[in-house]
Short mmCIF file of C-alpha atoms and ligand atoms in Angstrom, two decimals:
data_model
loop_
_atom_site.label_atom_id
_atom_site.label_comp_id
_atom_site.label_asym_id
_atom_site.label_seq_id
_atom_site.Cartn_x
_atom_site.Cartn_y
_atom_site.Cartn_z
CA MET A 27 169.64 -11.14 -33.82
CA SER A 28 172.69 -9.48 -32.37
CA LYS A 29 172.74 -8.48 -28.75
CA PRO A 30 173.17 -4.83 -27.88
CA VAL A 31 176.64 -3.91 -26.70
CA VAL A 32 177.32 -1.11 -24.28
CA GLN A 33 180.56 0.40 -23.05
CA CYS A 34 181.50 -0.05 -19.43
CA PRO A 35 181.17 3.47 -17.94
CA THR A 36 184.31 2.92 -15.90
CA CYS A 37 186.81 1.41 -18.33
CA THR A 38 184.93 1.54 -21.69
CA THR A 39 185.26 -2.20 -22.25
CA GLU A 40 182.45 -3.43 -24.46
CA VAL A 41 179.84 -5.32 -22.50
CA VAL A 42 177.02 -7.37 -23.99
CA PHE A 43 173.83 -5.98 -22.55
CA ALA A 44 172.27 -9.31 -21.65
CA PRO A 45 171.40 -11.28 -18.50
CA GLU A 46 174.73 -13.11 -18.62
CA SER A 47 176.50 -9.81 -18.11
CA ARG A 48 175.77 -9.70 -14.44
CA PHE A 49 177.18 -6.25 -13.79
CA ARG A 50 175.93 -4.55 -16.96
CA PRO A 51 176.38 -1.87 -18.02
CA PHE A 52 179.66 -2.45 -16.20
CA CYS A 53 182.10 -5.14 -17.32
CA SER A 54 182.76 -6.34 -13.80
CA GLU A 55 181.81 -5.90 -10.18
CA ARG A 56 185.02 -3.94 -9.70
CA CYS A 57 184.06 -1.34 -12.30
CA LYS A 58 180.59 -1.10 -10.83
CA LEU A 59 181.99 -0.44 -7.37
CA ILE A 60 184.45 2.10 -8.72
CA ASP A 61 181.64 3.95 -10.44
CA LEU A 62 179.43 3.88 -7.37
CA GLY A 63 182.36 5.09 -5.31
CA ASP A 64 182.92 7.98 -7.69
CA TRP A 65 179.27 8.84 -7.58
CA ALA A 66 179.29 8.84 -3.78
CA ALA A 67 182.42 10.98 -3.70
CA GLU A 68 180.96 13.50 -6.12
CA ASN A 69 177.54 13.77 -4.57
CA HIS A 70 177.92 13.18 -0.88
CA ARG A 71 180.43 15.59 0.59
CA ILE A 72 179.20 15.08 4.12
CA PRO A 73 182.13 13.83 6.23
CA ASP A 74 181.80 10.11 6.69
CA LYS A 75 182.74 8.86 10.11
CA SER A 76 181.94 5.24 9.35
CA PRO A 77 184.66 2.64 9.95
CA VAL A 78 187.32 2.69 7.28
CA ALA A 79 188.04 -0.45 5.31
CA PRO A 80 191.29 -1.98 6.55
CA GLU A 81 192.78 -2.09 3.04
CA LEU A 82 192.86 1.70 2.98
CA GLY A 83 196.31 2.71 4.18
CA GLU A 84 197.27 5.64 6.35
CA ALA A 85 198.84 7.44 3.38
CA TYR A 86 195.61 7.20 1.44
CA LEU A 87 193.62 8.53 4.37
CA ALA A 88 195.99 11.44 4.87
CA GLU A 89 195.68 12.27 1.19
CA LEU A 90 191.91 12.06 1.35
CA GLU A 91 191.80 14.23 4.43
CA ALA A 92 194.06 16.84 2.81
CA GLU A 93 191.77 16.86 -0.21
CA LEU A 94 188.68 17.34 1.94
CA MET A 95 190.38 20.11 3.93
CA GLY A 96 191.26 21.85 0.67
CA GLN A 97 187.67 21.67 -0.48
CA ASP A 98 186.43 23.03 2.84
CA ASN A 99 188.79 25.99 2.58
CA GLU A 100 187.59 26.70 -0.95
CA PHE A 101 184.03 26.49 0.25
CA PHE A 102 184.52 28.98 3.05
CA ARG A 103 186.31 31.45 0.79
CA ASN A 104 183.33 31.69 -1.54
ZN1 ZN B 212 184.90 -1.97 -16.81
#
């Protein structure tokens, strides 16, 4: 009996859908976190004032802020 294989939603790597694939349907914890992050970004637009992970640099934050500002402006125009 062959095991079902699914594609990792993040990177489309084939993942055996079995208990040994700990992060199924994702190929890895990293892909799982990326997907959850995307989901959070898409569905929770409420400004998050929680502490920022230290690995996120100032440039990234500025970019993120600019993006959020742009979305707010779009929102108010409509
Ligand atoms: Zn993956």
